[in-house]
Short mmCIF file of C-alpha atoms in Angstrom, two decimals:
data_model
loop_
_atom_site.label_atom_id
_atom_site.label_comp_id
_atom_site.label_asym_id
_atom_site.label_seq_id
_atom_site.Cartn_x
_atom_site.Cartn_y
_atom_site.Cartn_z
CA MET A 13 0.00 0.00 0.00
CA GLY A 14 2.81 2.44 0.98
CA GLU A 15 4.66 1.68 -2.23
CA PHE A 16 1.52 2.46 -4.25
CA LEU A 17 0.96 5.80 -2.48
CA HIS A 18 4.59 6.67 -2.98
CA ALA A 19 4.48 5.85 -6.72
CA LEU A 20 1.09 7.47 -7.38
CA PRO A 21 2.20 11.10 -7.88
CA THR A 22 5.11 10.16 -10.12
CA HIS A 23 3.52 7.59 -12.44
CA ALA A 24 0.84 8.93 -14.79
CA PHE A 25 -0.41 5.42 -15.60
CA LEU A 26 -1.19 4.84 -11.92
CA LEU A 27 -3.09 8.09 -11.71
CA HIS A 28 -5.02 7.14 -14.87
CA ALA A 29 -5.80 3.74 -13.37
CA LEU A 30 -7.08 5.29 -10.14
CA LEU A 31 -9.17 7.79 -12.09
CA ALA A 32 -10.55 4.98 -14.30
CA GLY A 33 -11.61 3.09 -11.18
CA LEU A 34 -13.34 6.15 -9.75
CA LEU A 35 -15.12 6.99 -13.02
CA ALA A 36 -16.16 3.37 -13.52
CA SER A 37 -17.62 3.42 -10.00
CA VAL A 38 -20.29 5.97 -10.91
CA ALA A 39 -21.54 3.85 -13.85
CA CYS A 40 -21.20 0.73 -11.76
CA GLY A 41 -23.17 2.19 -8.83
CA ILE A 42 -26.05 3.41 -11.01
CA ILE A 43 -26.38 0.54 -13.50
CA GLY A 44 -25.40 -2.08 -10.89
CA THR A 45 -28.32 -0.99 -8.70
CA TYR A 46 -30.78 -1.45 -11.58
CA VAL A 47 -29.24 -4.81 -12.47
CA VAL A 48 -29.58 -6.04 -8.87
CA VAL A 49 -33.03 -4.59 -8.16
CA ARG A 50 -34.53 -5.70 -11.49
CA ARG A 51 -32.74 -9.06 -11.12
CA ILE A 52 -31.17 -8.95 -14.55
CA SER A 53 -27.62 -10.00 -13.62
CA TYR A 54 -27.95 -12.95 -16.02
CA VAL A 55 -28.85 -10.44 -18.76
CA ALA A 56 -25.76 -8.35 -17.89
CA GLY A 57 -23.66 -11.54 -17.92
CA GLY A 58 -24.95 -12.45 -21.37
CA ILE A 59 -24.16 -8.99 -22.72
CA ALA A 60 -20.67 -9.01 -21.12
CA HIS A 61 -19.67 -12.37 -22.59
CA SER A 62 -21.06 -11.57 -26.04
CA LEU A 63 -18.47 -8.76 -26.21
CA LEU A 64 -15.84 -11.29 -27.14
CA ALA A 65 -17.44 -11.62 -30.59
CA GLY A 66 -17.01 -7.88 -31.20
CA LEU A 67 -13.49 -7.79 -29.78
CA GLY A 68 -12.41 -10.81 -31.83
CA ALA A 69 -14.04 -9.58 -35.05
CA ALA A 70 -12.57 -6.09 -34.71
CA ARG A 71 -9.07 -7.47 -34.14
CA TYR A 72 -9.46 -9.86 -37.08
CA LEU A 73 -10.47 -7.01 -39.40
CA ARG A 74 -7.57 -4.86 -38.15
CA VAL A 75 -4.91 -7.53 -38.59
CA VAL A 76 -6.14 -9.47 -41.63
CA HIS A 77 -7.91 -6.73 -43.65
CA GLY A 78 -5.94 -3.72 -42.49
CA TRP A 79 -8.89 -1.87 -40.91
CA THR A 80 -6.54 -0.08 -38.51
CA TRP A 81 -9.18 2.51 -37.60
CA LEU A 82 -11.39 -0.16 -36.06
CA ASP A 83 -10.78 -0.11 -32.32
CA PRO A 84 -11.53 -3.43 -30.54
CA LEU A 85 -13.55 -1.44 -27.99
CA LEU A 86 -15.79 -0.19 -30.83
CA GLY A 87 -16.30 -3.78 -31.96
CA ALA A 88 -17.15 -4.70 -28.36
CA ALA A 89 -19.68 -1.87 -28.16
CA VAL A 90 -21.41 -2.99 -31.38
CA ALA A 91 -21.58 -6.61 -30.14
CA ALA A 92 -22.88 -5.49 -26.72
CA LEU A 93 -25.57 -3.28 -28.22
CA LEU A 94 -26.64 -6.05 -30.59
CA ALA A 95 -26.84 -8.50 -27.67
CA ALA A 96 -28.77 -5.98 -25.56
CA GLY A 97 -31.23 -5.40 -28.43
CA ILE A 98 -31.85 -9.12 -28.98
CA ILE A 99 -32.29 -9.81 -25.25
CA ALA A 100 -34.59 -6.80 -24.77
CA ILE A 101 -36.84 -7.68 -27.71
CA VAL A 102 -37.12 -11.34 -26.71
CA GLY A 103 -37.58 -10.39 -23.05
CA LEU A 104 -40.47 -8.11 -23.90
CA ARG A 105 -42.17 -10.26 -26.53
CA ALA A 106 -41.65 -13.81 -25.20
CA ARG A 107 -40.62 -13.66 -21.55
CA GLN A 108 -40.81 -17.44 -21.09
CA ARG A 109 -37.98 -17.85 -23.62
CA GLU A 110 -35.76 -15.11 -22.16
CA ASP A 111 -33.30 -17.29 -20.24
CA THR A 112 -32.79 -19.59 -23.25
CA VAL A 113 -32.05 -16.63 -25.51
CA ILE A 114 -29.67 -15.04 -22.97
CA GLY A 115 -27.83 -18.36 -22.73
CA ALA A 116 -27.63 -18.53 -26.52
CA VAL A 117 -26.37 -14.93 -26.85
CA TRP A 118 -23.81 -15.61 -24.09
CA ALA A 119 -22.45 -18.82 -25.66
CA VAL A 120 -22.67 -17.81 -29.33
CA GLY A 121 -20.93 -14.50 -28.56
CA MET A 122 -18.07 -16.36 -26.87
CA ALA A 123 -17.92 -18.93 -29.70
CA VAL A 124 -17.76 -16.29 -32.45
CA GLY A 125 -15.07 -14.45 -30.49
CA VAL A 126 -12.97 -17.62 -30.08
CA LEU A 127 -13.33 -18.38 -33.83
CA PHE A 128 -12.11 -14.90 -34.82
CA ILE A 129 -9.22 -15.12 -32.33
CA HIS A 130 -8.24 -18.46 -33.86
CA LEU A 131 -8.40 -17.02 -37.39
CA THR A 132 -6.29 -13.98 -36.50
CA PRO A 133 -2.55 -14.54 -36.87
CA GLY A 134 -0.15 -13.43 -34.14
CA TYR A 135 -0.25 -13.40 -30.35
CA ASN A 136 -3.43 -11.90 -28.88
CA GLU A 137 -1.92 -10.25 -25.84
CA ASP A 138 -4.33 -7.29 -25.95
CA LEU A 139 -7.31 -9.65 -25.97
CA LEU A 140 -6.09 -11.13 -22.70
CA GLY A 141 -6.33 -7.63 -21.27
CA TYR A 142 -9.99 -7.46 -22.31
CA LEU A 143 -10.70 -10.92 -20.87
CA PHE A 144 -9.14 -10.30 -17.44
CA GLY A 145 -8.84 -6.51 -17.42
CA ASN A 146 -5.77 -4.31 -17.30
CA ILE A 147 -6.58 -1.11 -15.50
CA LEU A 148 -2.92 -0.03 -15.63
CA MET A 149 -3.15 0.20 -19.42
CA VAL A 150 -6.24 2.44 -19.51
CA ALA A 151 -5.77 5.15 -22.14
CA LYS A 152 -6.66 8.83 -21.70
CA ARG A 153 -9.36 8.40 -24.35
CA ASP A 154 -11.02 5.69 -22.22
CA LEU A 155 -11.16 8.11 -19.29
CA TRP A 156 -13.03 10.63 -21.42
CA LEU A 157 -15.43 7.91 -22.59
CA MET A 158 -16.05 6.83 -18.98
CA GLY A 159 -16.62 10.44 -17.91
CA GLY A 160 -19.05 10.91 -20.83
CA LEU A 161 -20.98 7.77 -19.93
CA ASP A 162 -21.17 8.87 -16.28
CA LEU A 163 -22.64 12.17 -17.41
CA VAL A 164 -25.23 10.43 -19.61
CA LEU A 165 -26.17 8.10 -16.74
CA LEU A 166 -26.52 10.94 -14.24
CA VAL A 167 -28.83 12.84 -16.62
CA PHE A 168 -30.75 9.63 -17.34
CA VAL A 169 -31.28 8.92 -13.64
CA GLY A 170 -32.03 12.57 -12.84
CA LEU A 171 -34.80 12.71 -15.42
CA LEU A 172 -36.27 9.22 -15.28
CA PHE A 173 -35.56 7.92 -11.77
CA HIS A 174 -39.20 7.46 -10.79
CA GLN A 175 -40.23 5.91 -14.10
CA LEU A 176 -37.39 3.39 -13.75
CA GLN A 177 -38.31 2.81 -10.12
CA ALA A 178 -41.87 2.01 -11.24
CA VAL A 179 -40.65 -0.37 -13.96
CA CYS A 180 -38.39 -2.18 -11.45
CA PHE A 181 -41.01 -2.34 -8.69
CA ASP A 182 -44.24 -3.07 -10.55
CA GLU A 183 -44.15 -3.19 -14.34
CA GLU A 184 -47.93 -3.42 -14.58
CA LEU A 185 -48.43 -0.27 -12.52
CA ALA A 186 -45.85 1.49 -14.69
CA ARG A 187 -47.90 0.62 -17.79
CA VAL A 188 -51.14 1.73 -16.17
CA ARG A 189 -49.56 5.07 -15.26
CA GLY A 190 -48.52 5.59 -18.88
CA VAL A 191 -44.79 4.84 -18.52
CA ALA A 192 -43.17 3.65 -21.78
CA VAL A 193 -42.04 0.35 -20.23
CA GLU A 194 -40.61 -1.20 -23.41
CA GLY A 195 -38.62 1.90 -24.35
CA LEU A 196 -37.21 2.28 -20.84
CA TYR A 197 -36.22 -1.39 -20.63
CA LEU A 198 -34.45 -1.16 -23.98
CA LEU A 199 -32.70 2.06 -22.87
CA LEU A 200 -31.69 0.42 -19.59
CA LEU A 201 -30.14 -2.54 -21.44
CA VAL A 202 -28.35 -0.23 -23.90
CA LEU A 203 -26.82 1.70 -20.99
CA THR A 204 -25.97 -1.60 -19.27
CA ALA A 205 -24.21 -2.69 -22.47
CA LEU A 206 -22.19 0.54 -22.68
CA THR A 207 -21.28 0.31 -18.98
CA VAL A 208 -20.13 -3.26 -19.43
CA VAL A 209 -17.94 -2.24 -22.39
CA LEU A 210 -16.20 0.43 -20.34
CA LEU A 211 -15.85 -1.77 -17.26
CA VAL A 212 -14.11 -4.39 -19.38
CA SER A 213 -10.88 -2.37 -19.32
CA VAL A 214 -11.05 -2.24 -15.50
CA VAL A 215 -11.76 -5.87 -14.58
CA GLY A 216 -12.17 -7.71 -17.90
CA LEU A 217 -15.26 -9.27 -19.38
CA VAL A 218 -14.93 -12.44 -17.31
CA MET A 219 -15.29 -10.50 -14.04
CA VAL A 220 -17.35 -7.49 -15.10
CA ILE A 221 -20.58 -9.03 -13.86
CA ALA A 222 -19.10 -9.25 -10.34
CA LEU A 223 -18.14 -5.56 -10.30
CA LEU A 224 -21.59 -4.67 -11.58
CA THR A 225 -23.51 -6.68 -9.00
CA LEU A 226 -21.42 -7.16 -5.82
CA PRO A 227 -21.14 -3.49 -4.70
CA ALA A 228 -24.86 -2.89 -5.46
CA ALA A 229 -25.92 -6.10 -3.70
CA THR A 230 -23.75 -5.14 -0.71
CA ALA A 231 -25.30 -1.65 -0.73
CA GLY A 232 -28.75 -3.28 -0.68
CA HIS A 233 -27.96 -4.56 2.83
CA LEU A 234 -26.83 -1.14 4.03
CA THR A 235 -29.58 1.15 2.77
CA ARG A 236 -33.33 0.94 2.19
CA THR A 237 -33.89 2.96 -0.98
CA MET A 238 -32.76 2.68 -4.60
CA ALA A 239 -31.20 6.14 -4.54
CA GLY A 240 -29.33 5.18 -1.37
CA MET A 241 -28.18 1.97 -3.04
CA MET A 242 -26.78 3.94 -5.98
CA VAL A 243 -24.79 6.27 -3.73
CA VAL A 244 -23.47 3.52 -1.43
CA ALA A 245 -22.67 1.22 -4.39
CA THR A 246 -20.74 4.03 -6.12
CA LEU A 247 -18.71 4.76 -2.96
CA LEU A 248 -18.11 1.06 -2.32
CA CYS A 249 -17.04 0.48 -5.91
CA ALA A 250 -14.66 3.46 -5.74
CA ALA A 251 -13.14 2.19 -2.50
CA LEU A 252 -12.84 -1.36 -3.86
CA THR A 253 -11.17 -0.40 -7.15
CA ALA A 254 -8.76 1.95 -5.33
CA ALA A 255 -7.99 -0.70 -2.71
CA GLY A 256 -7.61 -3.38 -5.41
CA LEU A 257 -5.16 -1.18 -7.27
CA ALA A 258 -3.18 -0.28 -4.14
CA LEU A 259 -2.99 -3.83 -2.74
CA SER A 260 -2.04 -5.41 -6.05
CA TYR A 261 0.69 -2.89 -6.93
CA ALA A 262 3.60 -3.99 -4.73
CA PRO A 263 3.21 -7.79 -5.09
CA ASN A 264 2.46 -7.29 -8.83
CA LEU A 265 -0.91 -9.07 -8.68
CA PRO A 266 -3.64 -8.54 -11.31
CA ALA A 267 -5.57 -5.45 -10.14
CA GLY A 268 -8.93 -6.60 -11.60
CA ALA A 269 -8.86 -9.95 -9.84
CA THR A 270 -7.74 -8.32 -6.56
CA THR A 271 -10.65 -5.85 -6.79
CA ILE A 272 -13.20 -8.61 -7.39
CA ALA A 273 -11.80 -10.73 -4.55
CA LEU A 274 -12.15 -7.72 -2.23
CA ALA A 275 -15.70 -7.06 -3.51
CA GLY A 276 -16.66 -10.69 -2.81
CA LEU A 277 -15.11 -10.57 0.66
CA THR A 278 -16.93 -7.32 1.48
CA TYR A 279 -20.24 -8.77 0.25
CA PHE A 280 -19.97 -11.91 2.37
CA LEU A 281 -18.87 -9.92 5.43
CA VAL A 282 -21.83 -7.54 5.07
CA VAL A 283 -24.32 -10.38 4.46
CA GLY A 284 -22.91 -12.25 7.48
CA GLY A 285 -23.04 -9.07 9.59
CA ALA A 286 -26.63 -8.38 8.53
CA ARG A 287 -27.62 -11.94 9.51
CA LEU A 288 -26.00 -11.52 12.93
CA VAL A 289 -27.81 -8.21 13.50
CA GLN A 290 -31.14 -9.83 12.51
CA ALA A 291 -30.56 -12.77 14.84
CA ARG A 292 -29.65 -10.40 17.69
CA ARG A 293 -32.82 -8.34 17.05
CA ARG A 294 -34.94 -11.49 17.12
CA GLN A 295 -33.41 -12.55 20.43
CA VAL A 296 -33.96 -9.11 21.96
CA GLY A 297 -37.54 -9.08 20.66
CA LEU A 298 -38.24 -12.55 22.07
CA SER A 299 -36.76 -11.74 25.47
CA ARG A 300 -38.79 -8.50 25.61
CA GLY A 301 -41.94 -10.46 24.75
CA THR A 302 -41.20 -13.00 27.48
CA ALA A 303 -40.43 -10.28 30.03
CA SER A 304 -43.66 -8.36 29.30
CA ARG A 305 -45.82 -11.49 29.71
CA PRO A 306 -47.73 -11.54 32.99
CA MET B 3 -89.38 13.14 -9.04
CA ALA B 4 -87.56 9.96 -10.13
CA ASP B 5 -83.78 9.68 -9.53
CA GLU B 6 -81.62 10.53 -12.56
CA PRO B 7 -79.96 7.34 -13.92
CA ARG B 8 -76.30 7.24 -12.85
CA PRO B 9 -73.78 7.31 -15.74
CA SER B 10 -71.97 4.06 -16.48
CA VAL B 11 -68.41 3.84 -15.24
CA VAL B 12 -67.72 0.46 -16.83
CA GLU B 13 -69.30 -0.63 -20.12
CA LEU B 14 -68.52 -3.87 -21.89
CA ALA B 15 -70.47 -4.78 -25.03
CA GLY B 16 -70.10 -8.26 -26.54
CA VAL B 17 -66.48 -8.60 -25.38
CA SER B 18 -64.54 -11.79 -26.13
CA PHE B 19 -60.92 -12.54 -25.30
CA ALA B 20 -58.57 -15.52 -25.65
CA TYR B 21 -54.89 -15.89 -24.79
CA GLU B 22 -52.26 -17.20 -27.20
CA ASP B 23 -53.09 -20.85 -26.49
CA GLY B 24 -56.52 -20.22 -28.02
CA ARG B 25 -58.40 -20.94 -24.80
CA PRO B 26 -61.36 -18.51 -24.63
CA VAL B 27 -61.27 -16.68 -21.29
CA LEU B 28 -64.18 -14.33 -21.84
CA GLN B 29 -66.97 -14.94 -24.31
CA ASP B 30 -69.51 -12.38 -25.47
CA VAL B 31 -69.45 -10.48 -22.20
CA SER B 32 -71.68 -7.48 -21.69
CA LEU B 33 -71.69 -5.53 -18.46
CA GLU B 34 -72.58 -2.08 -17.20
CA LEU B 35 -71.68 -0.73 -13.79
CA PRO B 36 -73.12 2.63 -12.68
CA ALA B 37 -71.05 5.37 -11.02
CA GLY B 38 -70.79 5.03 -7.25
CA CYS B 39 -71.40 1.30 -7.07
CA PHE B 40 -69.28 -1.02 -4.93
CA ALA B 41 -69.00 -4.22 -6.95
CA SER B 42 -67.13 -7.47 -6.61
CA LEU B 43 -65.99 -9.82 -9.37
CA VAL B 44 -66.29 -13.42 -8.21
CA GLY B 45 -65.81 -16.72 -9.94
CA PRO B 46 -63.59 -19.79 -10.18
CA ASN B 47 -59.85 -19.70 -10.89
CA GLY B 48 -59.24 -19.18 -14.61
CA GLY B 49 -62.77 -17.84 -15.02
CA GLY B 50 -61.53 -14.51 -16.41
CA LYS B 51 -61.68 -12.13 -13.41
CA THR B 52 -58.14 -10.80 -13.72
CA THR B 53 -58.43 -10.72 -17.52
CA LEU B 54 -61.52 -8.55 -17.15
CA LEU B 55 -59.60 -6.14 -14.91
CA LYS B 56 -56.76 -6.01 -17.43
CA LEU B 57 -59.21 -5.18 -20.21
CA LEU B 58 -60.57 -2.33 -18.06
CA LEU B 59 -57.01 -1.06 -17.47
CA GLY B 60 -56.20 -1.20 -21.18
CA LEU B 61 -53.41 -3.71 -20.52
CA LEU B 62 -55.19 -6.12 -22.86
CA ALA B 63 -57.33 -5.35 -25.90
CA PRO B 64 -60.56 -7.28 -26.57
CA MET B 65 -60.58 -9.54 -29.63
CA ARG B 66 -64.23 -8.74 -30.20
CA GLY B 67 -66.58 -6.19 -28.72
CA ALA B 68 -65.97 -2.82 -27.06
CA VAL B 69 -64.78 -1.71 -23.64
CA LYS B 70 -65.40 1.73 -22.21
CA VAL B 71 -64.21 3.04 -18.88
CA LEU B 72 -65.56 6.35 -17.61
CA GLY B 73 -67.12 6.84 -21.04
CA VAL B 74 -63.88 6.56 -23.02
CA ALA B 75 -61.42 3.88 -24.20
CA PRO B 76 -59.55 2.25 -21.26
CA ARG B 77 -56.16 3.73 -22.25
CA GLU B 78 -57.61 7.23 -22.23
CA ALA B 79 -59.19 6.64 -18.82
CA ARG B 80 -56.03 5.26 -17.15
CA ARG B 81 -55.17 8.49 -15.37
CA ARG B 82 -58.61 8.53 -13.71
CA VAL B 83 -58.35 4.90 -12.56
CA GLY B 84 -56.57 3.58 -9.47
CA TYR B 85 -55.29 0.00 -9.45
CA VAL B 86 -54.19 -2.34 -6.66
CA PRO B 87 -52.56 -5.47 -8.13
CA GLN B 88 -52.43 -8.95 -6.62
CA HIS B 89 -49.89 -9.02 -3.79
CA THR B 90 -47.83 -11.65 -5.60
CA ARG B 91 -47.05 -9.13 -8.37
CA VAL B 92 -45.23 -6.81 -5.99
CA ASP B 93 -41.73 -7.49 -4.66
CA PRO B 94 -42.10 -7.22 -0.85
CA HIS B 95 -38.34 -6.65 -0.46
CA PHE B 96 -38.13 -3.75 -2.90
CA PRO B 97 -35.78 -1.03 -1.59
CA ALA B 98 -38.10 1.96 -1.17
CA THR B 99 -39.71 3.97 1.58
CA VAL B 100 -43.48 3.96 1.96
CA LEU B 101 -43.63 7.54 0.63
CA GLU B 102 -41.67 6.56 -2.49
CA VAL B 103 -44.05 3.68 -3.22
CA VAL B 104 -47.12 5.90 -2.83
CA LEU B 105 -45.59 8.61 -5.01
CA LEU B 106 -45.31 6.14 -7.91
CA GLY B 107 -49.09 6.40 -8.17
CA ARG B 108 -48.61 10.07 -9.17
CA LEU B 109 -46.76 9.13 -12.35
CA GLY B 110 -48.58 10.46 -15.36
CA THR B 111 -50.46 13.16 -13.42
CA GLY B 112 -47.90 15.98 -13.30
CA ARG B 113 -44.63 16.75 -15.01
CA ARG B 114 -43.10 13.99 -17.11
CA TRP B 115 -39.45 14.38 -16.09
CA GLY B 116 -37.48 14.85 -12.91
CA PRO B 117 -38.40 14.54 -9.25
CA PHE B 118 -41.89 14.79 -7.77
CA GLY B 119 -42.98 18.22 -6.56
CA ARG B 120 -44.37 19.46 -3.26
CA HIS B 121 -47.95 19.01 -4.42
CA ASP B 122 -47.24 15.31 -5.16
CA ARG B 123 -45.75 14.81 -1.71
CA GLU B 124 -48.72 16.46 -0.04
CA ALA B 125 -51.10 14.24 -2.04
CA ALA B 126 -49.09 11.15 -1.01
CA LEU B 127 -49.21 12.09 2.68
CA ALA B 128 -52.96 12.72 2.38
CA ALA B 129 -53.43 9.28 0.77
CA LEU B 130 -51.44 7.68 3.61
CA HIS B 131 -53.68 9.49 6.08
CA GLU B 132 -56.73 8.12 4.29
CA VAL B 133 -55.52 4.53 4.62
CA ARG B 134 -54.67 5.19 8.28
CA LEU B 135 -50.92 5.01 7.88
CA ASP B 136 -49.94 8.41 9.27
CA GLY B 137 -46.33 8.38 10.38
CA PHE B 138 -45.36 5.58 7.99
CA ALA B 139 -43.96 7.76 5.18
CA ARG B 140 -40.29 7.27 5.99
CA ARG B 141 -40.54 3.61 6.93
CA SER B 142 -39.08 0.93 4.70
CA PHE B 143 -41.70 -0.81 2.52
CA ALA B 144 -39.87 -4.10 3.04
CA ALA B 145 -40.27 -3.87 6.82
CA LEU B 146 -44.11 -3.65 6.78
CA SER B 147 -46.60 -6.39 7.60
CA GLY B 148 -48.80 -7.85 4.83
CA GLY B 149 -51.80 -5.73 5.86
CA GLU B 150 -49.76 -2.52 6.05
CA ARG B 151 -48.23 -3.25 2.65
CA GLN B 152 -51.69 -3.71 1.15
CA ARG B 153 -52.78 -0.36 2.60
CA VAL B 154 -49.73 1.29 1.06
CA LEU B 155 -50.74 -0.14 -2.33
CA VAL B 156 -54.25 1.27 -1.86
CA ALA B 157 -52.70 4.66 -0.97
CA ARG B 158 -50.65 4.39 -4.17
CA ALA B 159 -53.83 3.69 -6.13
CA ILE B 160 -55.86 6.58 -4.67
CA VAL B 161 -53.07 9.18 -4.70
CA CYS B 162 -54.02 10.11 -8.29
CA GLU B 163 -57.55 10.90 -7.04
CA PRO B 164 -59.24 8.26 -9.22
CA GLU B 165 -62.91 8.02 -10.06
CA LEU B 166 -62.71 4.24 -10.34
CA LEU B 167 -60.69 1.98 -8.04
CA LEU B 168 -59.86 -1.55 -9.23
CA LEU B 169 -58.47 -4.11 -6.78
CA ASP B 170 -57.28 -7.61 -7.67
CA GLU B 171 -57.59 -10.05 -4.75
CA PRO B 172 -56.67 -7.36 -2.21
CA VAL B 173 -57.16 -9.54 0.87
CA ALA B 174 -55.81 -12.84 -0.42
CA ASN B 175 -52.90 -12.93 2.05
CA LEU B 176 -54.53 -11.22 5.05
CA ASP B 177 -55.94 -12.73 8.20
CA GLN B 178 -59.55 -12.12 9.22
CA VAL B 179 -58.94 -9.21 11.62
CA VAL B 180 -56.77 -7.32 9.12
CA GLU B 181 -59.27 -8.15 6.36
CA GLU B 182 -62.12 -6.60 8.34
CA ALA B 183 -60.19 -3.39 8.91
CA PHE B 184 -59.19 -3.34 5.25
CA PHE B 185 -62.78 -3.64 4.02
CA ALA B 186 -63.92 -0.98 6.50
CA MET B 187 -61.37 1.34 4.89
CA LEU B 188 -62.64 0.40 1.40
CA ALA B 189 -66.22 1.05 2.48
CA GLU B 190 -65.14 4.60 3.42
CA LEU B 191 -63.42 5.10 0.07
CA GLY B 192 -66.56 3.80 -1.64
CA GLN B 193 -68.38 6.93 -0.47
CA ARG B 194 -66.56 8.99 -3.11
CA MET B 195 -65.44 6.59 -5.84
CA THR B 196 -66.67 3.53 -7.71
CA ILE B 197 -64.96 0.36 -6.50
CA LEU B 198 -64.61 -2.92 -8.34
CA LEU B 199 -62.72 -5.67 -6.58
CA VAL B 200 -61.84 -9.24 -7.37
CA SER B 201 -62.36 -11.52 -4.40
CA HIS B 202 -62.60 -15.19 -3.60
CA ASP B 203 -64.26 -14.58 -0.26
CA LEU B 204 -67.81 -14.34 -1.56
CA GLY B 205 -69.29 -15.05 1.85
CA PHE B 206 -67.75 -11.88 3.26
CA VAL B 207 -67.82 -9.73 0.13
CA LYS B 208 -71.59 -10.22 0.00
CA THR B 209 -71.90 -8.30 3.27
CA ILE B 210 -70.23 -5.13 2.00
CA VAL B 211 -70.73 -4.76 -1.77
CA ASP B 212 -73.94 -3.80 -3.51
CA THR B 213 -73.32 -5.68 -6.77
CA VAL B 214 -71.80 -9.10 -7.37
CA VAL B 215 -70.48 -9.79 -10.86
CA CYS B 216 -70.17 -13.53 -11.48
CA VAL B 217 -67.40 -14.28 -14.00
CA ASN B 218 -66.88 -17.67 -15.55
CA ARG B 219 -66.13 -17.01 -19.22
CA ARG B 220 -69.47 -15.28 -19.29
CA VAL B 221 -70.56 -12.53 -16.97
CA VAL B 222 -73.74 -12.05 -14.99
CA ALA B 223 -74.21 -9.13 -12.62
CA HIS B 224 -76.57 -9.49 -9.69
CA PRO B 225 -77.61 -7.23 -6.88
CA THR B 226 -75.96 -8.71 -3.77
CA SER B 227 -79.31 -9.80 -2.34
CA ALA B 228 -79.94 -12.04 -5.37
CA VAL B 229 -76.76 -14.10 -4.94
CA ASP B 230 -77.85 -17.43 -3.46
CA GLY B 231 -76.72 -21.03 -3.48
CA HIS B 232 -78.23 -21.65 -6.92
CA VAL B 233 -76.30 -18.75 -8.51
CA ILE B 234 -73.08 -19.92 -6.84
CA SER B 235 -73.38 -23.55 -7.93
CA GLU B 236 -74.10 -22.41 -11.51
CA LEU B 237 -71.06 -20.13 -11.41
CA TYR B 238 -68.64 -22.73 -10.05
CA GLY B 239 -70.21 -25.63 -11.94
CA GLY B 240 -71.00 -27.67 -8.84
CA ASP B 241 -71.87 -27.48 -5.16
CA VAL B 242 -69.93 -24.82 -3.28
CA ARG B 243 -70.16 -24.31 0.44
CA LEU B 244 -70.93 -20.67 1.09
CA VAL B 245 -69.55 -19.99 4.56
CA HIS B 246 -71.30 -17.18 6.36
CA HIS B 247 -68.83 -14.89 8.11
CA GLU B 248 -69.76 -12.82 11.10
CA HIS B 249 -67.58 -9.84 10.12
CA ARG B 250 -68.48 -6.38 11.23
CA VAL B 251 -67.63 -3.54 8.90
CA SER B 252 -68.25 -0.13 10.36
#
């Protein structure tokens, strides 16, 4: 930890990494809360894993066909948006088939990605970064993209918080009150897809689902409103990415994996703590009831 | 001088509906309910009660026939209709305060974007007062009892000051004491709005509503006094024990 703090002011890449973690936390706190409350973590997982198709295809076109302008992250965004669109349409039109389609999008996305990786000559070191994350390699451009997405999400939540709350709580009521449920769900999945794309550079697509859900699920045990969950999840996510970065620096561990391990540990500690508090309350309640009996 | 006929709040003319499996749920249903009535939809499971409510809310469209609510198409009437869904449709662990849940009923009444205003909050607090939940606004919805939660959902339904209140099995998960208090509250609300509720507890519902609408693919409306064992056995297609409850609703 001391080594990290000492190196932070002198190494721009460390500062970028810390900033990336903090910017990712805002998106993670907002979208993660919706993913947890609406119980669509499987949807987010499907979108995250389908990214590999876009990453693989973009790299193939760059290397084999000389499309040097095509950034792998752009390919990932296209694949994620396509996956989000398919899942949203199926989810709204044929809900009973939703899990099958998510599973198909998840697996086919991975399969297409693996095929393109196989067809692309050369060593795919950069793809490993997308699979497992490499926050130390975050470019300045990615920071601007993350900041832009945060801004979009804050405006989105500021304007439509109650409509989204209604859709998450009681979809039927939302329809009765004239909320455009389909449009909002599609928008929510599009923003989830874009968040997932940007989180990939922090923790990688294999672990992005954990960063999206664990801080929000932990926050759910610490606060009683959705807005509170968003704030607590954002702060938790910021603390976890900063701690993951700091703890992994000196022993040269992967920062993404360290962050997720910390997030998991925090979640289980909070869940365990909440259970203990509940059990204690029950005991106190029972003993009060016994004492007040004549 | 004779009383002026009350305008119809609910009008169904020759309505038929079937789900995707082709099973007809409602067949050639015609029904008129006058303003100010307190009616109950009763009938066997799968008989079409909830489908009928969804047609009135504009959540489903009839395959044949016409539906009018408050004199207009259901979608146009939505903002003047309050709705309490079945308790199983609502996540009891949802992270929200009671005030937040009630405020959701204000959607579509004021501004389209941004936070609710002071007028919305005042209306929500007044609705909570009406369902006798003063002091509950800041409590967590997840920490309430089943009866309190149901009252919150009624507050959410009446916060838009509806002319028609629809309730789908509102007392399905409540014990008898809570149920009595709940129906007493509904009886008060019935003084100023038309109420249509789906209920299985015909024995009790008979004591508080003025019209019983029997739904089993077809619909027959009776004044409460005309609902006897013969009507019930025709509705359920066999002998049904009608248990008489000694509830008191004041």
